[in-house]
Coordinates of C-alpha atoms in Angstrom, one line a residue:
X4 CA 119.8 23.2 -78.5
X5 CA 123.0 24.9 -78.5
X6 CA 123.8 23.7 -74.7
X7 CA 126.3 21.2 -75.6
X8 CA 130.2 20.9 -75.7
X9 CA 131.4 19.0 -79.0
X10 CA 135.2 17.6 -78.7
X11 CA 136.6 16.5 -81.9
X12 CA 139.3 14.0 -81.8
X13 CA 141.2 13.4 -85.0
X14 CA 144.9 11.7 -85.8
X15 CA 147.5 13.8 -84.8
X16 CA 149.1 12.9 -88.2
X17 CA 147.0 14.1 -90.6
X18 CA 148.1 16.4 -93.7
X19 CA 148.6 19.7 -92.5
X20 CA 145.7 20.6 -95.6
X21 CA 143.5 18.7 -94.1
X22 CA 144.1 20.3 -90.4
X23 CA 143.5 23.6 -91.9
X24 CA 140.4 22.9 -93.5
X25 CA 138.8 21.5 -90.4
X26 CA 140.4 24.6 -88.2
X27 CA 138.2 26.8 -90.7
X28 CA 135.3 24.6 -90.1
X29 CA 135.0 25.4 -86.8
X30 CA 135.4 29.0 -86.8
X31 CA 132.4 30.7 -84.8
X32 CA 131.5 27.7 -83.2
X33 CA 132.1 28.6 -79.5
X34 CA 131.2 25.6 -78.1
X35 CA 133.4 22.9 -80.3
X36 CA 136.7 22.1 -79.6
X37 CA 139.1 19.9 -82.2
X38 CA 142.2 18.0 -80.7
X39 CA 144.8 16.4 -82.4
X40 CA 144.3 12.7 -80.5
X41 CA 143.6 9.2 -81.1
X42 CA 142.6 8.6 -77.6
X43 CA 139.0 7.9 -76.7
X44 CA 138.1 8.5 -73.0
X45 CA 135.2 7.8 -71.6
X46 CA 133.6 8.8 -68.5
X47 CA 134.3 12.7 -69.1
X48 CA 135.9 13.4 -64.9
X49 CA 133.4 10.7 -63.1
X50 CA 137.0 8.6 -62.1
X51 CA 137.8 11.9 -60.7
X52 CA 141.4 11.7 -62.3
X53 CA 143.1 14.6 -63.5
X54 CA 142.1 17.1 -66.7
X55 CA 145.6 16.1 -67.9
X56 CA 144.9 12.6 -67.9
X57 CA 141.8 13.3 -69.8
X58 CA 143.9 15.2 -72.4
X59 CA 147.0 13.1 -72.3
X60 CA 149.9 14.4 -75.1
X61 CA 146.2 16.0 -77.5
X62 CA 147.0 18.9 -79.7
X63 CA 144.3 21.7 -79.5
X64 CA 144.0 22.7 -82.8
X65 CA 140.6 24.6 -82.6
X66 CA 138.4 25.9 -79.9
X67 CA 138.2 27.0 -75.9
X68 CA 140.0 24.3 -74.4
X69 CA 139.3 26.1 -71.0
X70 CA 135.6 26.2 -71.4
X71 CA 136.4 21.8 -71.7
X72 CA 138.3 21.6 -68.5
X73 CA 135.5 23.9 -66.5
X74 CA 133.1 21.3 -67.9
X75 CA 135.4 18.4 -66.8
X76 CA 135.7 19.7 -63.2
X77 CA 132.4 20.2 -62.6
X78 CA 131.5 16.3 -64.2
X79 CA 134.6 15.4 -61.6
X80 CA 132.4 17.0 -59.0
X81 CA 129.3 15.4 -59.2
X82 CA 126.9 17.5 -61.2
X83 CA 124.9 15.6 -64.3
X84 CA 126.9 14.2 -67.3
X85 CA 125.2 13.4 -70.9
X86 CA 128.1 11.8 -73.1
X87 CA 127.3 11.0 -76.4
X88 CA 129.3 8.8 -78.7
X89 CA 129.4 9.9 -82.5
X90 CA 131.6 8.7 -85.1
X91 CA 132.8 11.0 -87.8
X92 CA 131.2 9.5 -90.7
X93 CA 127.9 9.6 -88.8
X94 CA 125.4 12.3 -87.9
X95 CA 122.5 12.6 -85.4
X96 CA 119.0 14.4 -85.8
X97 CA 118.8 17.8 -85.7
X98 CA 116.0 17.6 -82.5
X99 CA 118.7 14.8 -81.5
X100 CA 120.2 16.6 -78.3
X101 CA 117.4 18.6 -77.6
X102 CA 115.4 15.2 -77.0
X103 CA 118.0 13.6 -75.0
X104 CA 118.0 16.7 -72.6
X105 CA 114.3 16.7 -71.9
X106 CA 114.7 13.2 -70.9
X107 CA 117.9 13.9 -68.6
X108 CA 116.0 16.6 -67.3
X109 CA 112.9 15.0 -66.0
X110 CA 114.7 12.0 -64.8
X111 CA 118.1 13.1 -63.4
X112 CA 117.9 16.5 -62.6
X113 CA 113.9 16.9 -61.2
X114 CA 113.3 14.4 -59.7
X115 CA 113.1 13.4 -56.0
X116 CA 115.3 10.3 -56.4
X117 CA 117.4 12.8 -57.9
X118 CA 117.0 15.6 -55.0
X119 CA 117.9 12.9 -52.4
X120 CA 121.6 12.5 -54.4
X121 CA 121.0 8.9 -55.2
X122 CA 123.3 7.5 -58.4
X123 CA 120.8 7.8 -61.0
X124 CA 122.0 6.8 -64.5
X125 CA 119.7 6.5 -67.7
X126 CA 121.1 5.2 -71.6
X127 CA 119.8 6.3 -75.0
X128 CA 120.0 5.0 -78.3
X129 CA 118.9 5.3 -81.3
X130 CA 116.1 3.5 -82.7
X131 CA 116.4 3.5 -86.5
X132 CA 118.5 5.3 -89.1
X133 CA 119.0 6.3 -92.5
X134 CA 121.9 4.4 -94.0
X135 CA 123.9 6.6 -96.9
X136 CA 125.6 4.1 -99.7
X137 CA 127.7 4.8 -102.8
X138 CA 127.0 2.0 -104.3
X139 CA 123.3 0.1 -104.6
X140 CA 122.6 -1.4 -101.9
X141 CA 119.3 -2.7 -103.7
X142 CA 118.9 -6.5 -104.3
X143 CA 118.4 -7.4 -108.3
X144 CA 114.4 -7.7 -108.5
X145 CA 112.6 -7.5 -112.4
X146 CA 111.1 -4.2 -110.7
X147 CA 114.4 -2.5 -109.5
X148 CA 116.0 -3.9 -112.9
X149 CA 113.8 -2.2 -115.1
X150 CA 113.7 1.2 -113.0
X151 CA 117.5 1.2 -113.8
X152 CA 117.6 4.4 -112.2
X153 CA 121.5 5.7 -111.8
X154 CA 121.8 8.2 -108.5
X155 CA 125.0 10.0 -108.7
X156 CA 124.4 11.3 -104.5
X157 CA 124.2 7.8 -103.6
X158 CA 121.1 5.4 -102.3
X159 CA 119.7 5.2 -99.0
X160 CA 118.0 2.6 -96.8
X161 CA 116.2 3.2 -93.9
X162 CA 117.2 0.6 -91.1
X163 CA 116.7 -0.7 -87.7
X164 CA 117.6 -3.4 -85.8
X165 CA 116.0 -4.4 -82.5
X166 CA 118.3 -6.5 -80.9
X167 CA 121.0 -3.6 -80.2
X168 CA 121.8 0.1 -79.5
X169 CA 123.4 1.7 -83.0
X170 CA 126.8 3.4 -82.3
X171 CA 125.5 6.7 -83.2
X172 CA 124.0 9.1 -80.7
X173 CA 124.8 6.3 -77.6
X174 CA 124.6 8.5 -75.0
X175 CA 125.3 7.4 -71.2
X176 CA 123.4 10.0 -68.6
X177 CA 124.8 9.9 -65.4
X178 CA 123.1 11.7 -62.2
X179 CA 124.1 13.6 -59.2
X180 CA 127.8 11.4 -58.2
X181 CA 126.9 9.1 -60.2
X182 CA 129.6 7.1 -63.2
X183 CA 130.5 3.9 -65.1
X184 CA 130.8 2.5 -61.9
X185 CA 126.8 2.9 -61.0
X186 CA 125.9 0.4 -63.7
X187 CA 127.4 -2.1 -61.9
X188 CA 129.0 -3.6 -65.5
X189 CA 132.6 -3.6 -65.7
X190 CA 132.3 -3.3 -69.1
X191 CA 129.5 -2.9 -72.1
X192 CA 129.8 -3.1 -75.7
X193 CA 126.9 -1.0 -77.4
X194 CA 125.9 -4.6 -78.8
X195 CA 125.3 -6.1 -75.6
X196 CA 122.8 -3.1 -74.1
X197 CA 119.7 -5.0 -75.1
X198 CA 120.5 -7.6 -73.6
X199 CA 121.9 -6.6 -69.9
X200 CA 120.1 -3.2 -69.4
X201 CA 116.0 -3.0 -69.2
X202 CA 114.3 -1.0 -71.4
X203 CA 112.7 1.9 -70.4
X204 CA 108.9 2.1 -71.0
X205 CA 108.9 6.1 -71.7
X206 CA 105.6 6.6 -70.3
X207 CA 104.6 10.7 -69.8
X208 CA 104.0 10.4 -65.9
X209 CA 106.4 8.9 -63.7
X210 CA 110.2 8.9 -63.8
X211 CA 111.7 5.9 -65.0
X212 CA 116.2 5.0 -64.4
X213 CA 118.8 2.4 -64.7
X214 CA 117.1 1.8 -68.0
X215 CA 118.2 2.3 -72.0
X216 CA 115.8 4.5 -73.9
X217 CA 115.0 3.7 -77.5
X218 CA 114.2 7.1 -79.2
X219 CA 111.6 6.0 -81.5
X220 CA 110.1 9.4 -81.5
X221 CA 112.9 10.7 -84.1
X222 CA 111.8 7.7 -85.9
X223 CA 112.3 7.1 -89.2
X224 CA 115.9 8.4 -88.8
X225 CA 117.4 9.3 -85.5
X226 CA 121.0 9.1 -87.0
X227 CA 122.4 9.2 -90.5
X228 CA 125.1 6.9 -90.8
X229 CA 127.7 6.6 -94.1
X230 CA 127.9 2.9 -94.7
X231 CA 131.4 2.8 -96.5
X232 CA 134.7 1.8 -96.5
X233 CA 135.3 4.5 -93.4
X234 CA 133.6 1.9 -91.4
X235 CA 135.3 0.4 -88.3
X236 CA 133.0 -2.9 -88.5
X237 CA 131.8 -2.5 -92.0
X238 CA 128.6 -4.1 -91.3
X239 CA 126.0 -3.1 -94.7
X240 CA 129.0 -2.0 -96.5
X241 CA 129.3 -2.8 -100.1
X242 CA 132.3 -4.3 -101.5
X243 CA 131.6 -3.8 -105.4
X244 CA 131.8 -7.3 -106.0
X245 CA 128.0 -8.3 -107.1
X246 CA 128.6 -11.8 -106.8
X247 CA 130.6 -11.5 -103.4
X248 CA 128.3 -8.7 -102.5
X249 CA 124.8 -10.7 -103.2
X250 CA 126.0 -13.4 -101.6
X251 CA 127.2 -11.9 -97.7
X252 CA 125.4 -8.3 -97.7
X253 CA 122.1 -8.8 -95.7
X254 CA 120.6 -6.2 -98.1
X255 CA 121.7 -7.5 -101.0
X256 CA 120.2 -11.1 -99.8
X257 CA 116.6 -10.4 -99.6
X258 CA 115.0 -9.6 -102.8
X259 CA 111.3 -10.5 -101.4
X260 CA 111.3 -8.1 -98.6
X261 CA 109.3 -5.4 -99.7
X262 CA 110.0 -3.0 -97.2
X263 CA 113.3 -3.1 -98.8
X264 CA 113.1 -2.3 -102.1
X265 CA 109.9 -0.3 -101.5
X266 CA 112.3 2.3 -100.7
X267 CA 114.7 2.3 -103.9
X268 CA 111.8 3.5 -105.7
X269 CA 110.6 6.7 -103.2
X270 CA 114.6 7.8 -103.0
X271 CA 113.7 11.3 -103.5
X272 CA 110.7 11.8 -100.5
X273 CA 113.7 10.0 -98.4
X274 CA 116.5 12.6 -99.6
X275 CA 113.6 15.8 -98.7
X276 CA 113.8 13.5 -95.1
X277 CA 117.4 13.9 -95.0
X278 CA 117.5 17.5 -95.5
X279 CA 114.8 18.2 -93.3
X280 CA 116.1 16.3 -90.2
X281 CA 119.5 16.1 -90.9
X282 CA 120.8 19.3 -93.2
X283 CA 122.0 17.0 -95.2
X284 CA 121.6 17.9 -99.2
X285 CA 121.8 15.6 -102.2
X286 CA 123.8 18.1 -104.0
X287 CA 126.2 18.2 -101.8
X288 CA 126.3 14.1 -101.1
X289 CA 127.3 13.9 -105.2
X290 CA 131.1 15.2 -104.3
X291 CA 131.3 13.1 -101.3
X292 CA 130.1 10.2 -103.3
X293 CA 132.4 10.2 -106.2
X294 CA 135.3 11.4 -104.1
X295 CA 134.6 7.8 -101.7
X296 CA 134.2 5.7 -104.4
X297 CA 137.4 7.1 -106.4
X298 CA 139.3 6.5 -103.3
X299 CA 137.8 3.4 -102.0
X300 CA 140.9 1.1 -102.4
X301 CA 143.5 3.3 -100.5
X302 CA 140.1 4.0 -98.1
X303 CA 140.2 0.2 -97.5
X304 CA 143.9 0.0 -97.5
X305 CA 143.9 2.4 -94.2
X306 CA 141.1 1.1 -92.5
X307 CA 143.0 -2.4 -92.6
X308 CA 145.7 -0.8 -90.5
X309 CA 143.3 0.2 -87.9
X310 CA 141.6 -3.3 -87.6
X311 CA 142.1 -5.4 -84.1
X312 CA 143.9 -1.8 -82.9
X313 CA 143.0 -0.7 -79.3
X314 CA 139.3 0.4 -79.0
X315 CA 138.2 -1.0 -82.6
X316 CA 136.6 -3.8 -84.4
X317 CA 138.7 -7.2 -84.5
X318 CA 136.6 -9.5 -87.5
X319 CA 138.0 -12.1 -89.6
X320 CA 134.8 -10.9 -92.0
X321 CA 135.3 -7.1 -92.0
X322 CA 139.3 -7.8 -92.8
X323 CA 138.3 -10.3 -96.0
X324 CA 136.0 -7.7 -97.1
X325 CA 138.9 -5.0 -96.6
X326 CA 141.0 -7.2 -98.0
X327 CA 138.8 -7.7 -101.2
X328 CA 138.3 -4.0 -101.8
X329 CA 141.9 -3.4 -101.6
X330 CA 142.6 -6.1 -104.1
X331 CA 144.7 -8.0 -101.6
X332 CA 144.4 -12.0 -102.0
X333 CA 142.2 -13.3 -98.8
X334 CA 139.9 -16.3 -98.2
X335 CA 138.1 -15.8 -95.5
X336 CA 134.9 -14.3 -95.9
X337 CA 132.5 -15.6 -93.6
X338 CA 128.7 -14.4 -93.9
X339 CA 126.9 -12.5 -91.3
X340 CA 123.1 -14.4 -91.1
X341 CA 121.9 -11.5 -88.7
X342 CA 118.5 -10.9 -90.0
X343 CA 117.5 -7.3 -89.0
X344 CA 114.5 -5.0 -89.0
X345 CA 114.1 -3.1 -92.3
X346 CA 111.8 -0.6 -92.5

């Protein structure tokens, strides 16, 4: 599906090279628009404020801003809102948005609750995802040792954890005059969904709301995400540091779960998986690679600066590990004993 407005926000402050290579990016792509902001609104017009509040001081670098601010009114007015949250080191299925609007369809836009203007509002998320690494994320096993295999695009894990909504592809769905407001939360972190929201059962009769969807049908990999210094919370990141790294990376620490390192050995049926649902090629993932891991110290040196700033992750754990990347003294490294679902 095609039907979809994309607004890219990126720092005002970039190089100007940079700028210019994203500009050309987006040229003949009518329906995304790339702004010069490090604001993140949410809500899209359902406070009813102003477009101009919505914008704020944002530079349009790229795109139809008017074909935003027609969108914006009409959200203001009342009609049905999908927003979707995606970060720019991850990506979502390529059925991704097409899936979400068959849902929204039948549940906030058919139906007779819907018909009869009540504030309808339905969540998504994604259920599992393909995680992209540099580095091995593969714990030592005599198997994995003697494979020794050396991938130059990078290794990746296929991962899921049931006890909370993934960042990627969150997407609130909001009915006829329906907002935030209709959840009747003041506020929700993406990690606390699970746990306040129902789940929805997705059966194919009946219309089911006020519930979070878990998309299991784009299952094994509803979003790609790039596990790597560019991470806000860098939770599955590796540092480098084997001994640092097999001791606080949840991968890292479980050598006898064979879903696990089943999949370092089938790294080539899961790289055809990527291309196929995500147009994402291993040729193409070698560059990226070597460019990230070149750059991973001054990588880690910026994403310190953004730590504990509005709208971002505040860990003692992600700073050490920032911290140790960037070569910069720190002793606090505390572990993260989540065990999570691997697949």
């Amino acid at each position: 599906s095609n039907n979809f407005i994309w607004i890219i926000r990126a720092d005002p402050n970039l190089h100007p090279a940079i700028i210019d290579t994203m500009v050309q990016s987006m040229e003949g792509k009518k329906n995304f628009v790339l702004l010069g902001s490090n604001s993140n609104p949410e809500g899209f017009g359902r406070t009813k404020s102003p477009f101009s509040d919505f914008m704020q001081d944002a530079l349009v670098w790229s795109g139809n801003i008017s074909l935003v601010e027609e969108a914006y009114e009409k959200s203001a007015a009342g009609a049905v809102l999908l927003e979707t949250r995606l970060d720019a080191d991850d990506g979502v299925n390529i059925n991704f948005i097409e899936t979400v609007q068959m849902e929204a369809s039948k549940n906030l836009v058919d139906s007779d609750n819907a018909k009869e203007s009540k504030q309808l509002w339905r969540l998504w998320c994604i259920h599992s995802t393909i995680e992209w690494h540099p580095l091995n994320p593969y714990p030592i096993t005599p198997e994995i040792t003697a494979a020794n295999q050396t991938m130059p695009e990078g290794y990746l894990v296929i991962f899921s954890d049931k006890h909370q909504c993934f960042t990627p592809g969150l997407t609130f769905g909001y009915g006829f005059g329906a907002s935030r407001a209709s959840l009747g939360l003041d506020h929700l972190r993406h990690d606390e969904i699970n746990k306040k929201i129902k789940h929805c059962k997705n059966t194919t009769d009946g219309i089911e709301v006020e519930c979070v969807s878990r998309l299991t049908e784009l299952a094994p990999g509803g979003a790609v995400r790039a596990r790597t210094t560019t991470s806000a919370g860098m939770k599955n990141v590796l540092t480098g540091d084997e001994t640092l790294d097999s001791r606080i990376n949840p991968f890292k620490r479980h050598p006898a779960n064979k879903k696990l390192t089943q999949q370092y050995f089938i790294q080539k049926s899961m790289w055809a998986l990527m291309a196929r649902d995500f147009a994402v090629y291993a040729p193409g993932a070698i560059s990226a690679r070597d460019t990230i891991v070149k750059r991973m110290q001054f990588i880690a040196e910026d994403n310190i600066k953004g730590q504990c700033t509005a709208g971002h992750s505040c860990k003692n754990s992600t700073k050490a590990m920032l911290m140790k990347i960037s070569e910069v003294e720190s002793g606090d490294d505390d572990d993260d004993d989540d065990d999570d679902e691997l697949f």
